Coordinates of C-alpha atoms and ligand atoms in Angstrom, one line a residue:
M1226 CA 17.5 -17.4 -23.6
A1227 CA 13.6 -17.2 -23.8
P1228 CA 11.9 -14.4 -21.6
A1229 CA 11.1 -15.2 -18.0
G1230 CA 7.8 -15.9 -16.8
C1231 CA 6.3 -13.5 -14.3
A1232 CA 4.5 -14.7 -11.2
A1233 CA 2.6 -12.3 -8.8
V1234 CA 3.8 -12.0 -5.1
V1235 CA 0.3 -11.1 -3.3
K1236 CA 1.2 -11.6 0.3
A1237 CA -0.4 -9.4 2.9
D1238 CA -3.7 -9.1 1.6
A1239 CA -2.3 -8.4 -2.1
Y1240 CA -0.2 -5.6 -0.4
G1241 CA -3.0 -4.2 1.2
T1242 CA -5.2 -4.1 -2.2
G1243 CA -7.3 -6.7 -1.2
L1244 CA -6.2 -10.6 -2.1
V1245 CA -9.8 -11.4 -3.4
E1246 CA -10.0 -8.8 -5.7
A1247 CA -6.5 -8.6 -6.7
G1248 CA -5.8 -12.3 -7.2
P1249 CA -8.4 -13.2 -9.7
A1250 CA -7.8 -9.8 -11.6
L1251 CA -4.2 -10.9 -12.1
A1252 CA -5.1 -14.5 -12.9
A1253 CA -7.6 -12.9 -15.8
A1254 CA -4.5 -10.9 -16.9
G1255 CA -2.7 -14.5 -17.4
C1256 CA -0.9 -14.9 -14.3
D1257 CA -0.8 -18.5 -13.2
T1258 CA 1.6 -18.7 -10.4
F1259 CA 1.2 -16.8 -6.9
F1260 CA 3.4 -16.3 -3.7
V1261 CA 1.9 -15.6 -0.6
A1262 CA 3.6 -15.5 3.0
V1263 CA 1.3 -17.7 4.9
P1264 CA -0.9 -20.8 4.5
S1265 CA -4.1 -18.8 5.5
E1266 CA -3.4 -16.6 2.6
G1267 CA -2.8 -19.4 0.2
I1268 CA -6.1 -20.9 1.3
A1269 CA -8.0 -17.5 0.7
L1270 CA -6.3 -17.3 -2.9
R1271 CA -7.1 -20.9 -3.5
T1272 CA -11.0 -20.2 -3.2
K1273 CA -10.6 -17.5 -5.8
C1274 CA -7.9 -19.1 -8.1
P1275 CA -8.6 -23.0 -8.2
S1276 CA -6.2 -23.9 -10.9
A1277 CA -3.4 -21.5 -10.0
T1278 CA -0.1 -22.7 -8.7
I1279 CA 0.3 -21.1 -5.3
Y1280 CA 3.5 -21.2 -3.2
I1281 CA 3.9 -20.3 0.6
L1282 CA 7.0 -18.1 1.0
N1283 CA 7.4 -18.6 4.7
G1284 CA 7.8 -22.3 4.1
L1285 CA 6.3 -25.2 5.6
A1286 CA 4.3 -24.4 8.8
A1287 CA 4.8 -26.7 11.8
G1288 CA 2.5 -29.7 11.7
Q1289 CA 0.3 -28.1 8.6
G1290 CA 1.7 -30.6 6.1
A1291 CA -1.9 -31.8 5.5
L1292 CA -3.4 -28.5 5.3
Y1293 CA -1.1 -27.7 2.5
L1294 CA -2.0 -30.9 0.7
A1295 CA -5.8 -30.3 1.2
H1296 CA -5.5 -26.8 -0.5
C1297 CA -2.6 -27.9 -3.0
L1298 CA -0.2 -25.3 -1.8
R1299 CA 3.5 -25.6 -2.5
P1300 CA 5.8 -24.7 0.4
V1301 CA 9.0 -22.9 -0.1
L1302 CA 11.3 -25.4 1.8
G1303 CA 14.1 -23.4 3.7
S1304 CA 16.0 -25.8 5.7
L1305 CA 16.6 -29.4 5.9
A1306 CA 14.4 -29.6 8.9
E1307 CA 11.6 -28.4 6.5
I1308 CA 12.6 -30.9 3.8
G1309 CA 12.1 -33.7 6.3
D1310 CA 9.0 -32.5 7.4
W1311 CA 7.5 -32.3 3.9
Q1312 CA 8.9 -35.8 3.1
A1313 CA 7.2 -37.1 6.3
T1314 CA 4.1 -35.5 5.2
L1315 CA 4.2 -37.0 1.7
R1316 CA 4.8 -40.8 3.3
G1317 CA 6.6 -41.6 0.0
D1318 CA 4.0 -40.6 -2.1
A1319 CA 6.6 -38.6 -3.9
D1320 CA 4.7 -37.0 -7.0
R1321 CA 1.9 -35.6 -4.5
G1322 CA 3.8 -32.7 -3.4
P1323 CA 5.8 -30.4 -5.8
A1324 CA 7.8 -27.7 -3.5
A1325 CA 10.3 -25.0 -4.0
L1326 CA 13.9 -24.8 -2.6
H1327 CA 15.2 -21.4 -1.0
I1328 CA 18.7 -21.1 -1.2
D1329 CA 20.1 -18.3 1.1
T1330 CA 22.5 -16.1 -0.9
G1331 CA 23.1 -13.4 1.7
M1332 CA 20.0 -12.5 3.5
N1333 CA 20.4 -14.7 6.4
R1334 CA 16.7 -15.0 7.1
L1335 CA 15.4 -17.9 5.3
G1336 CA 16.9 -20.7 3.1
L1337 CA 19.4 -23.6 3.1
S1338 CA 23.1 -22.5 2.9
M1339 CA 24.9 -23.2 -0.2
R1340 CA 26.8 -25.8 1.4
E1341 CA 23.6 -27.6 2.5
F1342 CA 22.3 -27.4 -1.0
A1343 CA 25.4 -28.7 -2.7
S1344 CA 25.8 -31.6 0.0
L1345 CA 21.8 -32.5 -0.8
M1346 CA 22.4 -32.4 -4.5
S1347 CA 25.6 -34.4 -4.5
A1348 CA 24.0 -37.2 -2.0
S1349 CA 23.1 -40.4 -3.6
P1350 CA 21.1 -42.7 -4.4
K1351 CA 18.9 -40.2 -6.4
P1352 CA 16.5 -38.8 -6.1
V1353 CA 17.3 -37.6 -2.8
L1354 CA 14.4 -35.3 -2.1
G1355 CA 11.4 -37.6 -2.6
F1356 CA 9.2 -35.0 -3.8
P1357 CA 9.5 -32.8 -7.1
L1358 CA 11.5 -30.0 -6.8
A1359 CA 9.4 -27.4 -9.0
L1360 CA 11.5 -24.5 -8.4
L1361 CA 14.8 -23.3 -6.8
M1362 CA 14.7 -19.6 -5.4
S1363 CA 16.5 -17.2 -3.7
H1364 CA 15.8 -13.3 -2.5
F1365 CA 17.6 -10.1 -3.1
V1366 CA 18.7 -8.0 -0.1
T1367 CA 19.1 -4.9 -1.5
A1368 CA 17.9 -4.9 -5.2
D1369 CA 16.6 -1.2 -5.2
N1370 CA 20.3 0.0 -4.7
A1371 CA 21.2 -1.1 -8.0
D1372 CA 25.0 -0.4 -7.7
H1373 CA 25.3 -2.3 -4.4
P1374 CA 27.9 -5.0 -4.4
L1375 CA 25.8 -7.5 -2.8
N1376 CA 23.5 -7.8 -6.1
G1377 CA 26.3 -9.1 -8.3
R1378 CA 27.5 -11.4 -5.6
Q1379 CA 24.0 -12.9 -4.8
I1380 CA 23.4 -13.4 -8.9
R1381 CA 26.7 -15.3 -9.0
E1382 CA 25.9 -17.3 -6.0
F1383 CA 22.3 -18.0 -7.2
G1384 CA 24.0 -19.3 -10.7
Q1385 CA 26.4 -21.4 -9.0
A1386 CA 23.3 -23.3 -7.0
R1387 CA 21.4 -23.5 -10.2
A1388 CA 24.4 -25.1 -12.1
L1389 CA 23.9 -28.1 -9.5
C1390 CA 20.4 -28.7 -10.9
P1391 CA 20.1 -27.1 -14.1
E1392 CA 17.0 -28.4 -15.4
I1393 CA 15.1 -27.1 -12.5
P1394 CA 13.1 -23.8 -13.2
A1395 CA 14.7 -21.0 -11.2
S1396 CA 13.5 -17.6 -9.5
L1397 CA 15.5 -14.9 -8.1
A1398 CA 14.2 -11.4 -9.0
N1399 CA 11.5 -9.4 -7.0
S1400 CA 10.4 -6.1 -8.5
S1401 CA 13.6 -4.2 -8.3
G1402 CA 15.6 -7.4 -9.3
I1403 CA 13.9 -7.2 -12.5
F1404 CA 15.5 -4.0 -13.3
L1405 CA 18.8 -4.9 -12.4
T1406 CA 20.2 -7.1 -15.3
R1407 CA 18.8 -10.1 -17.5
D1408 CA 21.2 -12.5 -15.4
A1409 CA 18.8 -11.9 -12.7
H1410 CA 15.7 -13.3 -14.4
H1411 CA 16.0 -16.9 -14.7
D1412 CA 12.5 -18.7 -15.2
L1413 CA 10.2 -16.8 -13.1
A1414 CA 10.1 -13.2 -11.7
R1415 CA 8.5 -12.7 -8.5
P1416 CA 7.2 -9.0 -8.5
G1417 CA 4.8 -7.8 -5.8
Y1418 CA 5.4 -4.1 -5.0
A1419 CA 5.7 -2.9 -8.5
L1420 CA 2.3 -4.9 -9.4
F1421 CA 0.7 -2.5 -7.3
G1422 CA 2.3 0.8 -8.3
G1423 CA 5.2 1.1 -6.3
N1424 CA 8.7 2.1 -8.0
P1425 CA 11.0 -0.7 -8.4
T1426 CA 13.9 1.7 -9.5
P1427 CA 13.6 4.3 -6.4
R1428 CA 16.5 6.6 -7.9
G1429 CA 14.8 6.8 -11.0
E1430 CA 11.3 7.6 -12.5
N1431 CA 8.7 5.0 -11.4
P1432 CA 8.3 2.8 -14.5
M1433 CA 4.9 1.6 -13.3
R1434 CA 1.5 3.5 -13.5
N1435 CA -0.2 4.6 -10.2
V1436 CA -2.4 1.8 -8.8
V1437 CA -3.8 2.9 -5.7
T1438 CA -5.6 6.2 -4.9
L1439 CA -6.8 7.1 -1.4
T1440 CA -9.2 10.0 -0.8
V1441 CA -10.6 11.1 2.4
P1442 CA -13.2 13.8 3.4
I1443 CA -12.5 17.2 5.0
V1444 CA -14.6 16.9 8.0
Q1445 CA -14.0 20.5 9.4
L1446 CA -12.3 23.8 8.4
R1447 CA -11.0 26.2 11.2
I1448 CA -8.9 29.2 11.8
V1449 CA -6.0 28.7 14.2
E1450 CA -4.5 32.0 15.5
K1451 CA -0.6 32.8 16.1
G1452 CA 0.7 31.0 19.0
E1453 CA -2.2 28.2 19.3
S1454 CA -1.3 24.5 18.8
V1455 CA -3.0 21.9 16.9
G1456 CA -3.7 18.4 18.0
Y1457 CA -2.4 15.9 20.9
D1458 CA 0.4 17.0 23.1
A1459 CA 0.6 20.7 21.4
R1460 CA 3.6 19.9 19.6
W1461 CA 2.7 22.0 16.7
T1462 CA 2.4 25.8 17.1
A1463 CA 0.8 28.4 14.5
L1464 CA 3.7 30.9 13.4
G1465 CA 0.6 33.0 12.1
R1466 CA -3.0 32.6 11.3
R1467 CA -3.5 29.6 9.7
R1468 CA -6.6 27.7 8.0
I1469 CA -6.7 24.3 9.1
A1470 CA -8.5 21.4 7.5
T1471 CA -9.2 18.2 9.4
L1472 CA -9.2 15.0 7.5
S1473 CA -11.2 11.8 8.5
A1474 CA -8.3 9.4 8.5
G1475 CA -5.6 8.6 11.1
Y1476 CA -3.2 5.9 12.2
A1477 CA -6.1 3.4 13.1
D1478 CA -6.5 3.5 9.1
G1479 CA -2.7 2.7 8.9
Y1480 CA -1.3 6.2 8.3
P1481 CA 1.9 6.2 10.3
R1482 CA 1.7 8.5 13.3
G1483 CA 5.2 8.9 12.6
A1484 CA 4.2 11.3 10.1
S1485 CA 3.3 13.7 12.5
V1486 CA 4.5 17.2 12.3
T1487 CA 6.0 18.7 15.4
D1488 CA 7.5 22.1 15.9
E1489 CA 10.9 20.2 15.9
R1490 CA 10.1 18.2 12.7
R1491 CA 8.9 21.3 10.9
K1492 CA 12.4 23.1 11.6
S1493 CA 14.4 19.8 10.7
A1494 CA 15.4 18.9 7.1
A1495 CA 13.2 15.8 7.1
P1496 CA 10.2 16.1 4.5
I1497 CA 6.8 16.7 5.9
A1498 CA 3.9 14.6 5.0
E1499 CA 1.4 16.3 2.8
A1500 CA -2.2 15.8 1.4
I1501 CA -3.5 17.2 -2.3
I1502 CA -6.5 19.7 -1.7
A1503 CA -8.1 21.2 -4.6
G1504 CA -4.7 20.3 -6.7
R1505 CA -2.3 21.8 -4.0
R1506 CA 0.0 20.3 -1.4
C1507 CA -0.9 20.9 2.0
P1508 CA 1.5 20.2 4.8
F1509 CA 0.2 17.9 7.8
V1510 CA 0.2 19.8 11.3
G1511 CA 0.5 18.3 14.6
R1512 CA 0.0 14.9 15.8
V1513 CA -1.7 12.1 13.4
S1514 CA -4.1 10.9 16.0
M1515 CA -6.4 7.7 15.9
D1516 CA -9.2 8.8 13.2
L1517 CA -8.3 12.4 12.1
I1518 CA -5.1 14.3 10.6
T1519 CA -5.1 17.8 10.4
V1520 CA -3.5 19.8 7.5
D1521 CA -2.4 23.5 6.8
V1522 CA -4.7 24.9 3.7
T1523 CA -4.0 28.4 4.2
D1524 CA -2.6 28.3 0.6
V1525 CA -5.7 27.1 -0.7
S1526 CA -8.5 29.8 -1.5
E1527 CA -11.5 29.5 0.6
E1528 CA -13.9 28.8 -2.3
E1529 CA -11.7 25.8 -3.2
V1530 CA -12.2 24.0 -0.1
R1531 CA -15.0 23.2 1.7
C1532 CA -16.3 20.7 4.3
G1533 CA -17.2 17.4 2.7
D1534 CA -14.5 18.1 0.1
S1535 CA -11.8 15.2 -0.8
A1536 CA -8.4 15.3 0.2
V1537 CA -5.8 12.9 -1.6
L1538 CA -3.6 11.2 0.7
I1539 CA -2.1 8.8 -2.0
G1540 CA -2.5 9.0 -5.9
E1541 CA -1.4 10.4 -9.1
G1542 CA 1.2 13.0 -8.1
L1543 CA 1.5 11.8 -4.6
S1544 CA 3.0 8.2 -4.9
I1545 CA 3.3 5.7 -2.4
D1546 CA 7.0 5.8 -2.4
E1547 CA 6.7 9.5 -1.6
V1548 CA 4.3 9.2 1.1
G1549 CA 6.7 6.4 2.6
R1550 CA 9.6 9.0 2.7
R1551 CA 7.6 11.6 4.3
A1552 CA 6.3 9.4 7.0
D1553 CA 9.8 8.1 7.7
T1554 CA 9.2 4.7 6.5
I1555 CA 8.9 3.0 2.8
G1556 CA 5.9 2.9 0.4
Y1557 CA 5.6 -1.0 1.3
E1558 CA 4.5 -0.2 4.8
I1559 CA 2.0 2.3 3.6
L1560 CA 0.5 0.1 1.3
T1561 CA 0.4 -3.0 3.3
R1562 CA -1.2 -1.1 6.2
L1563 CA -4.2 0.7 4.4
G1564 CA -6.9 0.3 6.8
R1565 CA -9.9 -1.7 6.8
R1566 CA -12.2 1.3 7.4
F1567 CA -11.8 2.5 4.0
E1568 CA -14.1 1.8 1.5
R1569 CA -12.4 -0.1 -1.3
I1570 CA -13.6 0.6 -5.0
Y1571 CA -12.0 -1.5 -7.8
R1572 CA -11.9 -0.2 -11.3
R1573 CA -11.5 -2.8 -14.1
Ligands
LIG1648 C1 8.1 -10.2 -0.8 C2 8.8 -10.9 -1.6 C3 8.7 -10.8 -2.8 C4 8.2 -9.7 -3.8 O1 9.2 -8.7 -3.6 P1 8.8 -7.2 -4.1 O2 10.0 -6.5 -3.9 O3 7.6 -6.6 -3.5 O4 8.5 -7.1 -5.6 C5 9.7 -12.0 -3.8 N1 10.2 -12.8 -3.3 C6 9.9 -12.9 -2.1 C7 10.9 -14.1 -1.1 C8 9.5 -11.9 -1.0 O5 9.3 -12.4 0.1

């Protein structure tokens, strides 16, 4: 079996990193096939990558067939109705519109059922679709849980679907799917998260390098006496004299308010959000507010932390996966919500 090709999933502004930068960088690295979620993302990518193959994962948006054709976007068709709409868009000019078909193997979100697909493939006369079927695809439900029985079931079902049209290229694996088994690879892998540094094997070491670093300035330092509270709603109380640093970032920058550290959370076993300042882990205290975060820097010596210094919120030693866990969410959400106020610096 030849090794599979590798596409790039760059939906949600390339997982928050910036599509117009990430797209061309990936293309320059040799990527010729991209997946985005919606047509507007496809159009933005098309202006930067004129010769790329671009698939729209969310399918054919109602009434937008002409737009897809104008920008040479390929829908991932996920229902018989969408197939009908695409055929109508092409008006018999079959070769104009290569498209992918999504087969549902367990997500129950998008895609034709196995039964619908089987009856489509057995219909006659051939060809039944009226457009080039460029890719057959399905999507894992829980590939990051490597020992979940659904993975094997989905691999088997997708294999059965594929056997009905063995000449058509096939794609199943997202980032985590790539690390399951060779059976999951087929012709084209579709990683997103791992390309941007996320750990596709969350129970083990991250095989990917860190990609995103987020540093924010410390805008004020202050002493808080025992019994005083910090932040909105007075939900965090100092148990002793503490030195607090106030960071210039907040939920308006996409850092989840759910990462707030209240007295209850501090007492619970849940992991607490942290920043790295002068090489040391510093726990968040109080509410994450719209534009500010407060952290306890008592354990960093006074000479090592000054107003204007940087605090690391994401980076080497504080991965997006860990930030997600400590904020009661997943790294995907941390990354895709990175705020528009941050200055972005791209290193080549
Ligand atoms: C988002 C997405 C991917 C990429 O998933 P990652 O877990 O980020 O690698 C692949 N395929 C489909 C259908 C998706 O929606």
